[in-house]
Amino acid sequence: MSTTKIWLSSPHMGGNELKYVHEAFATNWVAPLGPNVTGFETDLESFLGQNSFVGALSSGTAALHLALILLGVKQDDEVICQSMTFSASANPIVYQGAKPIFIDSESETWNMCPIALEEAIQDRISKGKKPKAIIAVHLYGMPFKVDEIRKIANTYQIPIVEDSAESLGSTYKGQKCGTFGDISILSFNGNKIITTSGGGAIVCKSVEQKNKAVFLSTQARDNAPHYQHSEIGYNYRMSNICAGIGRGQMEVLTKHINLRRDMHDFYANLFANQDGITVFSEPNSDFYSNHWLSCIVVNPDKANGLTREKLRLQLEAENIESRPLWKPMHLQPIFADCPYYGGTVAERLFQNGLCLPSGSNLSDEDRNRIETVIKAAL
């Protein structure tokens, strides 16, 4: 086995992160407030445009939780959620004592199926339970079908929480992901396109909404000389140290997006003439993915018996990390009792799909190793 591991998606520093972190130490701003937090929020607002108001938080999950609180989701409410996603998209629904209603994917973007979404809304309303929110995810950086999902949400007057954890820098019809939701969220976890080690952000439509989110994220302390609390609060604010890393990462965001897209093109070329293997790509020019992770679907009947799992194990044997696609939430033991609407698109993707090494810091030598193993497997 080769000694150096090729990771699926590892952190990639740009160089200036330490400058901002050192400034935080030098000025003793190490608490969850300070110039880096403000600066990072401003950088994100400038990048996203669309009059966005950003609050930097400890994680994308925290941002989702606060989004549901701001939208008034409470005990026994129902919240619609894309089934094919990471569990962090669904867990905050349960934090609020609400019930997830899971929706299948469509095959073009792998994201929430508009047909199944409308069917679910109509069925829940007929049962006397109008959903309080829709959590729609841009999976692996691929924008969901924004126009179709938004039209349905507007028809039934249900707000959208846009889970942009994986899609910073992706666009739909030229507009940045992270600006399509009634409230949107971002993640800066260690494996994301830029990282603050841990961290996330809530993207709001008004300064009042952002201020409310920040208030709740700092233990909901009332404006008083003593500690007074009229609402339940949370310890969800980003530290000034982590935000310093984020400021340095923002300087290389566009470069990292281009490098991730180059990795997608590498795989597209590698599998160009290979029957039975499809590289996950934009369905048309309305969609622009950051290709946070490059993914393939393997059809064993057409790929000479090669399966997703055989390929994964052959890569693993050469110390190259790959990973099955997200296991849909409606197949997870913890959500087994939750309603599900749609067909088997998400299930089939999970059975046959594989995420391949996609980092912006992969070298030509890494690519050669990946190519050698894949060609041998084929």
Short mmCIF file of C-alpha atoms in Angstrom, two decimals:
data_model
loop_
_atom_site.label_atom_id
_atom_site.label_comp_id
_atom_site.label_asym_id
_atom_site.label_seq_id
_atom_site.Cartn_x
_atom_site.Cartn_y
_atom_site.Cartn_z
CA MET A 1 0.00 0.00 0.00
CA SER A 2 1.23 3.49 -0.81
CA THR A 3 2.28 5.38 2.30
CA THR A 4 0.54 8.71 1.71
CA LYS A 5 -3.25 8.68 1.91
CA ILE A 6 -5.29 10.46 -0.73
CA TRP A 7 -8.28 11.91 1.09
CA LEU A 8 -11.76 12.50 -0.26
CA SER A 9 -11.73 16.20 0.67
CA SER A 10 -9.14 17.55 3.07
CA PRO A 11 -8.60 21.13 4.31
CA HIS A 12 -6.55 23.35 1.99
CA MET A 13 -4.99 26.45 3.50
CA GLY A 14 -4.18 29.46 1.35
CA GLY A 15 -1.45 31.02 3.50
CA ASN A 16 -3.01 34.18 4.95
CA GLU A 17 -5.12 32.37 7.55
CA LEU A 18 -2.31 32.62 10.12
CA LYS A 19 -2.09 36.37 9.64
CA TYR A 20 -5.67 36.83 10.85
CA VAL A 21 -5.26 34.26 13.63
CA HIS A 22 -2.08 35.99 14.85
CA GLU A 23 -3.92 39.33 14.85
CA ALA A 24 -6.59 37.77 17.06
CA PHE A 25 -3.94 36.56 19.52
CA ALA A 26 -2.00 39.82 19.43
CA THR A 27 -5.11 41.85 20.26
CA ASN A 28 -6.50 39.20 22.68
CA TRP A 29 -9.69 38.84 20.62
CA VAL A 30 -10.18 35.10 21.18
CA ALA A 31 -13.81 35.21 22.33
CA PRO A 32 -16.88 34.61 20.11
CA LEU A 33 -16.79 38.20 18.92
CA GLY A 34 -14.19 40.49 17.42
CA PRO A 35 -12.85 41.97 14.18
CA ASN A 36 -12.44 38.61 12.41
CA VAL A 37 -16.06 37.60 13.03
CA THR A 38 -17.29 40.94 11.66
CA GLY A 39 -14.80 40.81 8.78
CA PHE A 40 -15.70 37.24 7.83
CA GLU A 41 -19.41 38.09 7.81
CA THR A 42 -18.74 41.13 5.62
CA ASP A 43 -16.63 39.04 3.21
CA LEU A 44 -19.44 36.49 2.89
CA GLU A 45 -22.08 39.18 2.37
CA SER A 46 -19.97 40.75 -0.39
CA PHE A 47 -19.44 37.37 -2.06
CA LEU A 48 -23.11 36.31 -1.95
CA GLY A 49 -24.65 39.67 -2.90
CA GLN A 50 -28.47 39.87 -3.06
CA ASN A 51 -28.58 42.03 0.12
CA SER A 52 -27.61 39.08 2.29
CA PHE A 53 -27.10 39.46 6.05
CA VAL A 54 -24.73 36.82 7.42
CA GLY A 55 -24.26 35.61 11.00
CA ALA A 56 -21.16 33.47 11.64
CA LEU A 57 -21.93 30.46 13.83
CA SER A 58 -20.26 27.37 15.30
CA SER A 59 -21.63 24.99 12.62
CA GLY A 60 -24.00 24.62 9.70
CA THR A 61 -26.17 22.45 11.96
CA ALA A 62 -26.47 25.32 14.43
CA ALA A 63 -27.51 27.59 11.54
CA LEU A 64 -30.23 25.11 10.48
CA HIS A 65 -31.48 24.87 14.05
CA LEU A 66 -31.70 28.66 14.42
CA ALA A 67 -33.40 28.92 11.01
CA LEU A 68 -36.17 26.58 12.17
CA ILE A 69 -36.54 28.55 15.43
CA LEU A 70 -36.78 31.83 13.50
CA LEU A 71 -39.49 30.28 11.30
CA GLY A 72 -41.51 29.28 14.35
CA VAL A 73 -41.10 25.49 14.09
CA LYS A 74 -42.31 23.95 17.35
CA GLN A 75 -43.24 20.67 19.03
CA ASP A 76 -45.42 18.40 16.81
CA ASP A 77 -45.01 20.57 13.69
CA GLU A 78 -43.98 18.92 10.42
CA VAL A 79 -40.99 19.97 8.32
CA ILE A 80 -40.33 18.69 4.79
CA CYS A 81 -36.73 17.62 4.15
CA GLN A 82 -34.79 16.20 1.23
CA SER A 83 -34.14 12.52 1.98
CA MET A 84 -30.84 12.26 0.15
CA THR A 85 -28.60 14.40 2.34
CA PHE A 86 -26.34 14.27 5.39
CA SER A 87 -28.20 13.73 8.68
CA ALA A 88 -27.42 17.29 9.83
CA SER A 89 -30.11 18.53 7.41
CA ALA A 90 -32.75 16.56 9.32
CA ASN A 91 -31.54 16.42 12.93
CA PRO A 92 -32.49 20.03 13.85
CA ILE A 93 -36.12 19.24 12.96
CA VAL A 94 -36.08 16.72 15.80
CA TYR A 95 -34.30 19.20 18.14
CA GLN A 96 -37.49 21.26 17.89
CA GLY A 97 -39.73 18.28 18.65
CA ALA A 98 -41.04 18.43 15.08
CA LYS A 99 -41.45 15.57 12.61
CA PRO A 100 -39.43 15.21 9.38
CA ILE A 101 -41.31 14.42 6.17
CA PHE A 102 -38.83 13.04 3.65
CA ILE A 103 -38.87 13.61 -0.13
CA ASP A 104 -37.21 11.60 -2.90
CA SER A 105 -34.69 13.08 -5.34
CA GLU A 106 -35.02 13.68 -9.07
CA SER A 107 -32.39 12.13 -11.31
CA GLU A 108 -30.97 15.30 -12.93
CA THR A 109 -29.64 17.20 -9.89
CA TRP A 110 -30.12 14.42 -7.28
CA ASN A 111 -31.98 17.02 -5.20
CA MET A 112 -35.57 17.36 -3.98
CA CYS A 113 -38.10 16.16 -6.56
CA PRO A 114 -40.67 18.92 -7.19
CA ILE A 115 -43.38 16.38 -8.11
CA ALA A 116 -42.92 14.41 -4.87
CA LEU A 117 -42.70 17.67 -2.91
CA GLU A 118 -46.09 18.88 -4.11
CA GLU A 119 -47.63 15.47 -3.56
CA ALA A 120 -46.33 15.49 0.03
CA ILE A 121 -47.62 19.00 0.76
CA GLN A 122 -51.08 18.19 -0.57
CA ASP A 123 -51.22 14.93 1.40
CA ARG A 124 -50.06 16.52 4.67
CA ILE A 125 -52.60 19.35 4.25
CA SER A 126 -55.35 16.77 3.63
CA LYS A 127 -54.34 15.16 6.93
CA GLY A 128 -54.69 18.53 8.69
CA LYS A 129 -50.93 19.10 9.01
CA LYS A 130 -49.60 21.86 6.76
CA PRO A 131 -45.76 21.69 6.86
CA LYS A 132 -44.06 24.64 8.57
CA ALA A 133 -40.91 24.69 6.37
CA ILE A 134 -39.10 23.00 3.48
CA ILE A 135 -35.40 22.12 3.89
CA ALA A 136 -33.94 21.88 0.36
CA VAL A 137 -30.31 20.88 -0.17
CA HIS A 138 -27.83 21.63 -2.96
CA LEU A 139 -26.24 18.18 -2.91
CA TYR A 140 -22.47 17.91 -3.51
CA GLY A 141 -22.56 21.52 -4.74
CA MET A 142 -25.25 20.94 -7.40
CA PRO A 143 -28.05 23.54 -7.18
CA PHE A 144 -31.53 22.14 -6.71
CA LYS A 145 -34.28 23.06 -9.21
CA VAL A 146 -34.75 26.47 -7.65
CA ASP A 147 -37.55 27.80 -9.85
CA GLU A 148 -39.73 24.69 -9.49
CA ILE A 149 -39.20 24.33 -5.73
CA ARG A 150 -39.75 28.06 -5.14
CA LYS A 151 -42.96 28.08 -7.19
CA ILE A 152 -44.41 25.24 -5.08
CA ALA A 153 -43.28 26.87 -1.82
CA ASN A 154 -44.92 30.15 -2.82
CA THR A 155 -48.14 28.42 -3.94
CA TYR A 156 -48.61 26.84 -0.51
CA GLN A 157 -46.92 29.70 1.40
CA ILE A 158 -44.30 27.51 3.06
CA PRO A 159 -40.84 29.04 3.71
CA ILE A 160 -37.69 27.43 2.31
CA VAL A 161 -34.60 26.79 4.42
CA GLU A 162 -31.84 26.55 1.82
CA ASP A 163 -29.16 24.10 2.93
CA SER A 164 -26.11 25.46 1.11
CA ALA A 165 -23.62 23.61 3.32
CA GLU A 166 -22.00 21.99 0.28
CA SER A 167 -22.55 24.67 -2.35
CA LEU A 168 -20.71 27.90 -1.52
CA GLY A 169 -19.75 29.34 -4.91
CA SER A 170 -22.33 27.38 -6.91
CA THR A 171 -24.88 29.38 -8.89
CA TYR A 172 -28.31 28.95 -10.45
CA LYS A 173 -29.05 31.25 -13.41
CA GLY A 174 -26.06 33.34 -12.30
CA GLN A 175 -27.26 33.88 -8.72
CA LYS A 176 -25.22 32.50 -5.83
CA CYS A 177 -26.43 29.52 -3.84
CA GLY A 178 -27.06 30.64 -0.29
CA THR A 179 -29.37 33.45 -1.45
CA PHE A 180 -32.45 31.47 -2.57
CA GLY A 181 -33.96 30.52 0.77
CA ASP A 182 -36.21 32.51 3.07
CA ILE A 183 -33.30 31.66 5.34
CA SER A 184 -30.12 29.95 4.08
CA ILE A 185 -27.22 28.19 5.76
CA LEU A 186 -23.54 27.58 5.00
CA SER A 187 -20.99 25.16 6.45
CA PHE A 188 -17.24 25.57 6.95
CA ASN A 189 -16.58 22.09 8.32
CA GLY A 190 -13.08 20.69 7.71
CA ASN A 191 -14.06 18.91 4.49
CA LYS A 192 -15.89 21.82 2.83
CA ILE A 193 -14.72 23.99 -0.06
CA ILE A 194 -13.37 26.49 2.49
CA THR A 195 -13.08 25.76 6.19
CA THR A 196 -12.86 27.49 9.56
CA SER A 197 -12.03 24.07 11.13
CA GLY A 198 -15.59 23.88 12.45
CA GLY A 199 -18.15 26.55 11.70
CA GLY A 200 -21.11 27.67 9.68
CA ALA A 201 -23.26 30.69 8.93
CA ILE A 202 -26.89 31.72 8.73
CA VAL A 203 -27.85 33.90 5.75
CA CYS A 204 -30.84 36.16 6.42
CA LYS A 205 -33.00 38.49 4.33
CA SER A 206 -32.97 41.38 6.82
CA VAL A 207 -30.62 42.83 9.42
CA GLU A 208 -33.38 42.35 12.03
CA GLN A 209 -33.54 38.62 11.31
CA LYS A 210 -29.74 38.33 11.46
CA ASN A 211 -29.64 40.23 14.77
CA LYS A 212 -32.27 37.87 16.19
CA ALA A 213 -30.20 34.84 15.10
CA VAL A 214 -27.05 36.29 16.68
CA PHE A 215 -29.01 37.11 19.88
CA LEU A 216 -30.22 33.50 20.15
CA SER A 217 -26.71 32.19 19.33
CA THR A 218 -25.17 34.09 22.28
CA GLN A 219 -27.43 32.64 25.02
CA ALA A 220 -30.27 35.12 24.39
CA ARG A 221 -29.03 37.64 26.92
CA ASP A 222 -31.43 40.53 27.42
CA ASN A 223 -30.12 44.09 27.33
CA ALA A 224 -29.50 44.50 31.07
CA PRO A 225 -26.45 45.12 33.31
CA HIS A 226 -27.02 41.70 34.90
CA TYR A 227 -27.63 38.31 33.28
CA GLN A 228 -31.29 38.24 32.31
CA HIS A 229 -33.00 35.85 29.89
CA SER A 230 -36.53 36.03 28.49
CA GLU A 231 -35.94 33.37 25.81
CA ILE A 232 -34.04 30.09 25.55
CA GLY A 233 -30.61 30.76 24.08
CA TYR A 234 -27.84 28.71 22.50
CA ASN A 235 -24.04 28.76 22.49
CA TYR A 236 -23.76 28.86 18.70
CA ARG A 237 -21.56 31.87 17.85
CA MET A 238 -18.33 31.47 15.87
CA SER A 239 -15.07 32.30 17.66
CA ASN A 240 -12.82 35.10 16.46
CA ILE A 241 -10.02 32.53 15.94
CA CYS A 242 -12.10 30.35 13.62
CA ALA A 243 -13.36 33.45 11.79
CA GLY A 244 -9.73 34.44 11.21
CA ILE A 245 -9.16 31.16 9.38
CA GLY A 246 -12.32 31.92 7.39
CA ARG A 247 -11.08 35.35 6.34
CA GLY A 248 -7.89 33.79 4.96
CA GLN A 249 -9.91 31.10 3.21
CA MET A 250 -12.20 33.66 1.54
CA GLU A 251 -9.11 34.99 -0.27
CA VAL A 252 -8.69 31.63 -2.05
CA LEU A 253 -12.37 30.63 -2.42
CA THR A 254 -12.62 31.29 -6.17
CA LYS A 255 -9.34 29.49 -6.76
CA HIS A 256 -10.54 26.49 -4.74
CA ILE A 257 -13.83 26.37 -6.70
CA ASN A 258 -11.90 26.29 -9.99
CA LEU A 259 -9.60 23.53 -8.71
CA ARG A 260 -12.61 21.43 -7.60
CA ARG A 261 -14.21 21.93 -11.00
CA ASP A 262 -10.92 20.83 -12.59
CA MET A 263 -11.15 17.58 -10.58
CA HIS A 264 -14.66 17.02 -11.96
CA ASP A 265 -13.31 17.54 -15.49
CA PHE A 266 -10.49 15.07 -14.74
CA TYR A 267 -13.07 12.39 -13.94
CA ALA A 268 -15.29 13.36 -16.87
CA ASN A 269 -12.32 12.77 -19.19
CA LEU A 270 -11.25 9.59 -17.39
CA PHE A 271 -14.68 7.99 -17.80
CA ALA A 272 -15.56 9.60 -21.15
CA ASN A 273 -15.55 6.37 -23.15
CA GLN A 274 -16.50 4.01 -20.33
CA ASP A 275 -19.85 2.25 -20.59
CA GLY A 276 -21.81 1.97 -17.37
CA ILE A 277 -20.22 4.87 -15.49
CA THR A 278 -21.84 8.30 -15.34
CA VAL A 279 -20.11 11.35 -13.87
CA PHE A 280 -22.47 13.64 -11.94
CA SER A 281 -22.62 16.88 -13.97
CA GLU A 282 -24.82 19.94 -14.49
CA PRO A 283 -28.02 19.15 -16.46
CA ASN A 284 -27.84 22.45 -18.40
CA SER A 285 -26.28 25.93 -18.40
CA ASP A 286 -28.65 27.27 -15.70
CA PHE A 287 -26.69 25.19 -13.19
CA TYR A 288 -23.11 25.90 -12.12
CA SER A 289 -21.74 23.55 -9.46
CA ASN A 290 -18.66 24.12 -7.33
CA HIS A 291 -18.31 20.31 -7.60
CA TRP A 292 -17.48 20.13 -3.90
CA LEU A 293 -17.38 16.37 -4.39
CA SER A 294 -17.05 14.64 -7.74
CA CYS A 295 -19.39 11.66 -7.88
CA ILE A 296 -20.09 8.79 -10.24
CA VAL A 297 -22.87 6.23 -10.67
CA VAL A 298 -21.79 2.71 -11.63
CA ASN A 299 -24.18 0.48 -13.57
CA PRO A 300 -22.79 -3.06 -13.02
CA ASP A 301 -24.75 -4.47 -15.99
CA LYS A 302 -22.96 -2.13 -18.38
CA ALA A 303 -19.59 -1.82 -16.60
CA ASN A 304 -18.52 -5.46 -17.02
CA GLY A 305 -19.73 -6.39 -13.55
CA LEU A 306 -17.82 -3.60 -11.79
CA THR A 307 -19.81 -2.32 -8.80
CA ARG A 308 -19.60 0.78 -6.68
CA GLU A 309 -18.32 -1.35 -3.81
CA LYS A 310 -15.67 -3.20 -5.82
CA LEU A 311 -14.26 0.11 -7.02
CA ARG A 312 -14.35 1.59 -3.51
CA LEU A 313 -12.44 -1.38 -2.08
CA GLN A 314 -9.83 -1.30 -4.85
CA LEU A 315 -9.22 2.39 -4.17
CA GLU A 316 -9.06 1.69 -0.43
CA ALA A 317 -6.47 -1.04 -1.01
CA GLU A 318 -4.23 1.66 -2.53
CA ASN A 319 -4.83 4.08 0.38
CA ILE A 320 -7.24 6.24 -1.64
CA GLU A 321 -10.39 7.35 0.14
CA SER A 322 -13.74 7.20 -1.66
CA ARG A 323 -17.20 6.99 -0.14
CA PRO A 324 -20.72 5.85 -1.03
CA LEU A 325 -23.22 8.65 -1.63
CA TRP A 326 -25.28 9.80 1.35
CA LYS A 327 -27.59 7.06 2.60
CA PRO A 328 -31.10 8.54 2.28
CA MET A 329 -32.67 9.67 5.54
CA HIS A 330 -35.82 7.57 5.04
CA LEU A 331 -33.59 4.46 5.10
CA GLN A 332 -31.88 5.46 8.37
CA PRO A 333 -32.87 3.51 11.51
CA ILE A 334 -33.49 6.69 13.50
CA PHE A 335 -36.00 8.01 10.91
CA ALA A 336 -37.67 4.68 10.05
CA ASP A 337 -41.09 5.87 11.26
CA CYS A 338 -41.10 9.13 9.29
CA PRO A 339 -43.34 9.60 6.21
CA TYR A 340 -41.63 9.42 2.81
CA TYR A 341 -42.88 10.60 -0.60
CA GLY A 342 -41.49 9.64 -3.98
CA GLY A 343 -39.99 6.65 -5.73
CA THR A 344 -36.60 4.94 -5.63
CA VAL A 345 -34.28 7.54 -7.21
CA ALA A 346 -32.42 8.26 -3.95
CA GLU A 347 -32.20 4.56 -3.08
CA ARG A 348 -30.72 3.66 -6.48
CA LEU A 349 -28.21 6.51 -6.28
CA PHE A 350 -27.11 5.28 -2.86
CA GLN A 351 -26.75 1.69 -4.10
CA ASN A 352 -24.64 2.60 -7.15
CA GLY A 353 -23.06 5.99 -6.40
CA LEU A 354 -19.54 6.79 -5.26
CA CYS A 355 -17.80 10.02 -4.19
CA LEU A 356 -14.23 10.24 -5.47
CA PRO A 357 -11.26 12.28 -4.18
CA SER A 358 -12.12 15.89 -4.98
CA GLY A 359 -9.85 18.16 -2.94
CA SER A 360 -8.50 21.43 -4.29
CA ASN A 361 -5.07 20.35 -2.98
CA LEU A 362 -4.66 17.14 -5.01
CA SER A 363 -1.43 16.94 -7.04
CA ASP A 364 -0.69 15.53 -10.49
CA GLU A 365 0.94 12.57 -8.71
CA ASP A 366 -2.32 12.00 -6.77
CA ARG A 367 -4.33 12.11 -9.99
CA ASN A 368 -1.95 9.63 -11.63
CA ARG A 369 -2.39 7.22 -8.71
CA ILE A 370 -6.19 7.56 -8.86
CA GLU A 371 -6.21 7.05 -12.63
CA THR A 372 -3.98 3.96 -12.42
CA VAL A 373 -6.24 2.25 -9.85
CA ILE A 374 -9.46 3.12 -11.70
CA LYS A 375 -8.11 1.93 -15.05
CA ALA A 376 -6.99 -1.34 -13.44
CA ALA A 377 -10.46 -1.76 -11.92
CA LEU A 378 -12.09 -1.18 -15.29
#
